[in-house]
Coordinates of C-alpha atoms and ligand atoms in Angstrom, one line a residue:
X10 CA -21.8 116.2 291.5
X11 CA -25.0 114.0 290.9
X12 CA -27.1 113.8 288.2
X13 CA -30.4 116.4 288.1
X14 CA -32.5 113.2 287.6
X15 CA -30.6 111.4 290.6
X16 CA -34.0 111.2 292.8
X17 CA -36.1 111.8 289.6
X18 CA -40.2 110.6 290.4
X19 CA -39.4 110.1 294.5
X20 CA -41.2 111.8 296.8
X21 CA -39.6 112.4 300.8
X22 CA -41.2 113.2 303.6
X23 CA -38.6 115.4 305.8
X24 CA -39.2 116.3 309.4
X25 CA -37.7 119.6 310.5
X26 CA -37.6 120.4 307.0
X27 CA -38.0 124.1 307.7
X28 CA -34.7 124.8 309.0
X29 CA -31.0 123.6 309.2
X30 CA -30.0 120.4 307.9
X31 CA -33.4 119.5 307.1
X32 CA -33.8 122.1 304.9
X33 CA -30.4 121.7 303.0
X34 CA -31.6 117.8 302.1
X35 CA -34.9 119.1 301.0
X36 CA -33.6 121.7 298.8
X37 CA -30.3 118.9 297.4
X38 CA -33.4 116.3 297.2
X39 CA -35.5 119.0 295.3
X40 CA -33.3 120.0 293.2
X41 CA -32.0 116.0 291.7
X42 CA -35.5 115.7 290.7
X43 CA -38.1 114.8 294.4
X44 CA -40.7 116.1 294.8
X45 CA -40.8 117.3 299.0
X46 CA -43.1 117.5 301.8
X47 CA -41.6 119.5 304.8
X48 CA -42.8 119.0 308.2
X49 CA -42.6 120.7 311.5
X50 CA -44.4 122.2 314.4
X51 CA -43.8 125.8 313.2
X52 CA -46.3 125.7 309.8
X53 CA -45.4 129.6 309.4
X54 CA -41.7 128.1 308.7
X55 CA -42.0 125.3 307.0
X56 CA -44.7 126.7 304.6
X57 CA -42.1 129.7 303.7
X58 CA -39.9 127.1 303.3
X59 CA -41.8 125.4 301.0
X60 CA -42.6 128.7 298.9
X61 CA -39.0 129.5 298.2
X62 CA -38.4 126.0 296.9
X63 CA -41.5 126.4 294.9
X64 CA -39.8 129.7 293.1
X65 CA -36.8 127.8 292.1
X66 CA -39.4 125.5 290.0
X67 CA -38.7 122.4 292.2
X68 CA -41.9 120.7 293.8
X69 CA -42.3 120.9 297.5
X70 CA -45.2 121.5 300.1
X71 CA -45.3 121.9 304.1
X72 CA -47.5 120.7 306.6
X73 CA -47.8 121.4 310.2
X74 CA -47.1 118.6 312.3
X75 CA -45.5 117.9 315.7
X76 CA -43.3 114.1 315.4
X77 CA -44.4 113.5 319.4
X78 CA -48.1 113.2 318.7
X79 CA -48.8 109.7 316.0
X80 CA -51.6 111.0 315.0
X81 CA -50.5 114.1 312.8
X82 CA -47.3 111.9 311.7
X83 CA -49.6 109.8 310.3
X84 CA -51.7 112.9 308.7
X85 CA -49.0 113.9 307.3
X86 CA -47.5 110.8 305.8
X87 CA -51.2 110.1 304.0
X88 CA -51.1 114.0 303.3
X89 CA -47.9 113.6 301.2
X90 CA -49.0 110.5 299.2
X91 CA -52.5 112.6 298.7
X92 CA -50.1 115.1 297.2
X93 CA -47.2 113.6 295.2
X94 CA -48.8 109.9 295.0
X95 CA -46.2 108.0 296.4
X96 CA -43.9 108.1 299.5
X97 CA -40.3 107.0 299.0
X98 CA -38.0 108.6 301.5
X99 CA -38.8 109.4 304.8
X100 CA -36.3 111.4 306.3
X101 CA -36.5 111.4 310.2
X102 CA -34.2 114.7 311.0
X103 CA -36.5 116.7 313.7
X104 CA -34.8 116.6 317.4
X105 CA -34.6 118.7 320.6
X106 CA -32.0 119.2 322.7
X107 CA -30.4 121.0 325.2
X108 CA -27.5 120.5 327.8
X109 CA -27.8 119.8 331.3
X110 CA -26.5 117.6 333.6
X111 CA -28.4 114.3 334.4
X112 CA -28.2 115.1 338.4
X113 CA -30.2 118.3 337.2
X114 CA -32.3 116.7 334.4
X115 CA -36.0 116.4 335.1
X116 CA -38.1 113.4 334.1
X117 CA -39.7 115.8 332.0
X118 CA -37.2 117.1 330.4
X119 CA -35.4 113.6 330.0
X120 CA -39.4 112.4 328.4
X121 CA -39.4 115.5 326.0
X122 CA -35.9 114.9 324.1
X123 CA -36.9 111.2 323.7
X124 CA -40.5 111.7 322.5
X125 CA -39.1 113.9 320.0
X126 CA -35.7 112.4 318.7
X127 CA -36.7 108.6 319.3
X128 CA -40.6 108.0 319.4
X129 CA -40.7 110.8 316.8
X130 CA -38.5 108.4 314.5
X131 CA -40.1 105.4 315.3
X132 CA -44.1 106.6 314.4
X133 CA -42.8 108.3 311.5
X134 CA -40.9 104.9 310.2
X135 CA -44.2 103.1 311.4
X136 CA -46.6 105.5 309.4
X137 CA -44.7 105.1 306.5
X138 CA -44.0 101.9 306.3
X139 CA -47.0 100.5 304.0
X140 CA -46.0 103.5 301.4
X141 CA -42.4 103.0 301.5
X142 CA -43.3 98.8 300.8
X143 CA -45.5 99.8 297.8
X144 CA -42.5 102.5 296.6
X145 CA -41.5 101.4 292.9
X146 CA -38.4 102.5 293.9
X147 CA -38.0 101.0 296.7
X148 CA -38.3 102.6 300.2
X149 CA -35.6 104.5 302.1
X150 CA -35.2 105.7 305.9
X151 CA -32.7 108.0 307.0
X152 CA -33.0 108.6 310.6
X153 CA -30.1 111.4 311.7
X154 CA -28.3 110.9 314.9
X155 CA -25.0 111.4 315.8
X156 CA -22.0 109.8 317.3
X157 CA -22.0 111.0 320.6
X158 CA -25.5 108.6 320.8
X159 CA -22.7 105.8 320.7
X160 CA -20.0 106.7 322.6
X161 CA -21.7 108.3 325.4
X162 CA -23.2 112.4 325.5
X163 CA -21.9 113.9 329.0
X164 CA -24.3 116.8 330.0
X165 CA -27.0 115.8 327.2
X166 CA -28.2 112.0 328.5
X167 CA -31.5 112.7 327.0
X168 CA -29.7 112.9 323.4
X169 CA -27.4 110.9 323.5
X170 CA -30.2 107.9 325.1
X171 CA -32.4 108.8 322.0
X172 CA -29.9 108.9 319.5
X173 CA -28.5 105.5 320.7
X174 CA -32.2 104.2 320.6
X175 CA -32.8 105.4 317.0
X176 CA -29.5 103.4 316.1
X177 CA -30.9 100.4 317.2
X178 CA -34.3 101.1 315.9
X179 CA -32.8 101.5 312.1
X180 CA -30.6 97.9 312.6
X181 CA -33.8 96.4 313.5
X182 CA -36.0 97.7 311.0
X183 CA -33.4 97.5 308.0
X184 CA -33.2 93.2 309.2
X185 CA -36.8 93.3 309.7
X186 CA -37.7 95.5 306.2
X187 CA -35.3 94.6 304.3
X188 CA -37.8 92.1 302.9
X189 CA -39.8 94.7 301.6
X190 CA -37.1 96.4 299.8
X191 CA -36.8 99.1 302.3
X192 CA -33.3 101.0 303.2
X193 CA -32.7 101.7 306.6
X194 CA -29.9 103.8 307.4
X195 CA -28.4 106.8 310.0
X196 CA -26.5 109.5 309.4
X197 CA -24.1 110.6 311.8
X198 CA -23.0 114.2 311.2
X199 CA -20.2 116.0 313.2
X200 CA -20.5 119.8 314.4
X201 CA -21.9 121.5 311.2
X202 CA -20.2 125.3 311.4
X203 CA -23.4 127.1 309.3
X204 CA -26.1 125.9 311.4
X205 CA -27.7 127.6 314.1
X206 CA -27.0 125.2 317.0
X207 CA -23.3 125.2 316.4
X208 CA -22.5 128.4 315.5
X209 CA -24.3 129.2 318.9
X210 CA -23.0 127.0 321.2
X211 CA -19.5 126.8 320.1
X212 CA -18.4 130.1 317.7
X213 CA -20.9 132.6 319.3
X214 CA -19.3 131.4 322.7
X215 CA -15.5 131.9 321.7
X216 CA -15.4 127.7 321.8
X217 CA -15.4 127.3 317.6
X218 CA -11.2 127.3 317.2
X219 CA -11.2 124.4 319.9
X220 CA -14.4 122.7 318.9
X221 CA -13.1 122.5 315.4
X222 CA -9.6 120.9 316.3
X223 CA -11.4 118.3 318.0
X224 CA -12.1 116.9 314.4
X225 CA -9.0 114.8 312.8
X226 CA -9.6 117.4 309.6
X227 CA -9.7 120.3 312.1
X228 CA -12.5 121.8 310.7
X229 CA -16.5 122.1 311.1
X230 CA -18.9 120.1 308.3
X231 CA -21.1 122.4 306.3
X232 CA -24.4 121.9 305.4
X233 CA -24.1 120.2 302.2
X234 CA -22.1 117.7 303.5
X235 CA -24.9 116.2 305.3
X236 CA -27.3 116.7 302.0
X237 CA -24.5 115.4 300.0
X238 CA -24.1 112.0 301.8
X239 CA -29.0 111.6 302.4
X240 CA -28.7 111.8 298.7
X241 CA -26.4 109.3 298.1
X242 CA -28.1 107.4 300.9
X243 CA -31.6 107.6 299.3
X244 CA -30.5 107.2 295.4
X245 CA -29.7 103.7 293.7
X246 CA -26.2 104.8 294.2
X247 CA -26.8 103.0 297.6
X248 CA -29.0 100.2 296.7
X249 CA -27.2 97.9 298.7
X250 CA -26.6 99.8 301.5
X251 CA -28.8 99.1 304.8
X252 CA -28.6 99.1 308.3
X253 CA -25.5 101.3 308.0
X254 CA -24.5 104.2 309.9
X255 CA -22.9 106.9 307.6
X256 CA -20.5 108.9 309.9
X257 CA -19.9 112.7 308.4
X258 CA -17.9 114.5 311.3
X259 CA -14.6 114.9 309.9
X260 CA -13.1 111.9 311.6
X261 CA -14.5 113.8 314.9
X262 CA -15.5 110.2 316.9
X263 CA -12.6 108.3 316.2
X264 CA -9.8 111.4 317.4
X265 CA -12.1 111.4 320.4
X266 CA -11.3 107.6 320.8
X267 CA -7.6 107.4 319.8
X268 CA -6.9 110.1 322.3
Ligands
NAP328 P1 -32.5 122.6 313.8 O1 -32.3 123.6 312.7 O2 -32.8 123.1 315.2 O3 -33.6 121.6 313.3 C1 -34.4 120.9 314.2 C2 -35.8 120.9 313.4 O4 -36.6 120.0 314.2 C3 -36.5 122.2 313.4 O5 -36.9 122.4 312.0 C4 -37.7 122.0 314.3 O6 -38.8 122.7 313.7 C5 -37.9 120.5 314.2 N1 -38.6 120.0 315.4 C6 -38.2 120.1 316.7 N2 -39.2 119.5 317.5 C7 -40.1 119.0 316.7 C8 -41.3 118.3 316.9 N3 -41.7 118.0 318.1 N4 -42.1 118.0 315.8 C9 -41.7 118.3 314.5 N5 -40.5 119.0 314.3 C10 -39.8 119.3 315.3 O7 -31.2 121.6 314.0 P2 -30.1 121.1 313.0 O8 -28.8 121.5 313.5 O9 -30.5 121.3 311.5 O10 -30.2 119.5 313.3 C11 -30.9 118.6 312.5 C12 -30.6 117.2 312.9 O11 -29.2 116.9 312.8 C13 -31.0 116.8 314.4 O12 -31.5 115.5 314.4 C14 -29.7 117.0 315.1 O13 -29.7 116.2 316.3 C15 -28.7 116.4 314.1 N6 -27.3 116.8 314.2 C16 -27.0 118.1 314.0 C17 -25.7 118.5 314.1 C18 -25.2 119.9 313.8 O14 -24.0 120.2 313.9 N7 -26.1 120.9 313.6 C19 -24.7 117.6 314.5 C20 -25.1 116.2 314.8 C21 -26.4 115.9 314.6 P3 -40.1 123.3 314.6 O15 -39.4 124.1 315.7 O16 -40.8 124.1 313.6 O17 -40.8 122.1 315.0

């Protein structure tokens, strides 16, 4: 669908790039021509990762590295500009999550999610920020969230106040950037039927008939529809295109609010 030179001479920096969605926009990203760092506290992963990218002849490296602590986002940003020479795209995808209901939810627990999802996103965007300014082709931030940060996550208040956070983060920074000829947008994708967290909760548990039909197209996303819209989101396709959130659920959000 896109060109093989689409992201030709960009490098991204993609946490959680070892698994799930992260992993589908490396390899799409890969493959149109970027060269990919993939981070994540589970080096083992991402490294393999990496490896079978590497055999398909695309260029892509790992590095350990765990979003809540500044310090090795930073290492890794500076690692991936030591590797590829520039830093283009930062993709800030790694999150935690996990239900319970707020009555129930520890401060901890609560301080966990939002260390991950939101101060994750915000020292990754910080961290990049000087390479994404110097970027020839001009920087780009996808932060991935999802809707349910906007209209309100019952039983997952620790998500849905860090996803609503990163929102806000990526309006601010794409008026405050935008000067600098960085991008910043979010990606809000619906359930996504071949990844591990749906197929879990919702079609390991009997719930994947009714989960789907929640959607107006009355189906689960896949993978690539997530990679599909980052690259468009990254490429010069969207050059104009910033502070926007790019909603991919299959019209999930809005059955939700016309019912
Ligand atoms: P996933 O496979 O569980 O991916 C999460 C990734 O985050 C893992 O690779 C994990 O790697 C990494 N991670 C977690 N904590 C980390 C930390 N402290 N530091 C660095 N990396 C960390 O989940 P997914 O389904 O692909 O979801 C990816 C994104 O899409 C998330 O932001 C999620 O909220 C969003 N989303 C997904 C769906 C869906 O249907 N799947 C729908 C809406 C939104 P390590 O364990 O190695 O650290």
């Amino acid at each position: 669908m896109f060109n093989n030179d689409t992201l030709k001479g960009r490098t991204a920096l993609i946490t959680g790039g070892g698994t799930g969605l992260g992993l589908e926009i490396a390899t799409a990203y890969a493959r149109l021509g970027a060269s990919v760092m993939l981070v994540g506290r589970n080096e083992e992963r991402v490294q393999a990762a990496a490896e079978t990218l590497n055999r398909d002849g695309v260029k892509a490296a790992a590095a350990k590295c765990d979003v809540r602590n500044y310090d090795e986002v930073k290492a890794a940003v500076e690692g991936t500009v030591k590797q590829f020479g520039s830093l283009d795209i930062l993709i800030n995808n790694a999150a935690g999550n996990f239900v319970c209901p707020t009555s129930e939810l520890s401060p901890n627990g609560f301080r966990t999610v939002i260390d991950i999802d939101l101060n994750g996103t915000f020292y990754g965007c910080h961290a990049a920020y000087p390479h994404l300014k110097a970027s020839k082709h001009g920087g780009s931030i996808i932060s991935i969230i999802t809707m349910l940060g906007v209209t309100g996550w019952p039983g997952a208040a620790h998500a849905a106040s860090a996803k609503g956070g990163i929102l806000s983060l990526s309006r601010t920074l794409a008026v405050e950037w935008g000067g600098d000829g960085i991008r910043v947008n979010t990606i809000s994708p619906g359930p996504i039927g071949d990844t591990e967290g749906v197929q879990r909760m919702y079609i390991d548990a009997g719930k994947g008939d009714l989960e789907a039909k929640k959607t107006a197209l009355g189906r689960f996303g896949a993978k690539v529809d997530i990679a599909n819209a980052a690259v468009y989101l990254a490429s010069d396709l969207a050059g104009y295109v910033t502070g926007e959130n790019l909603i991919v659920d299959g019209g999930r959000w809005l059955k939700y609010v016309a019912a």
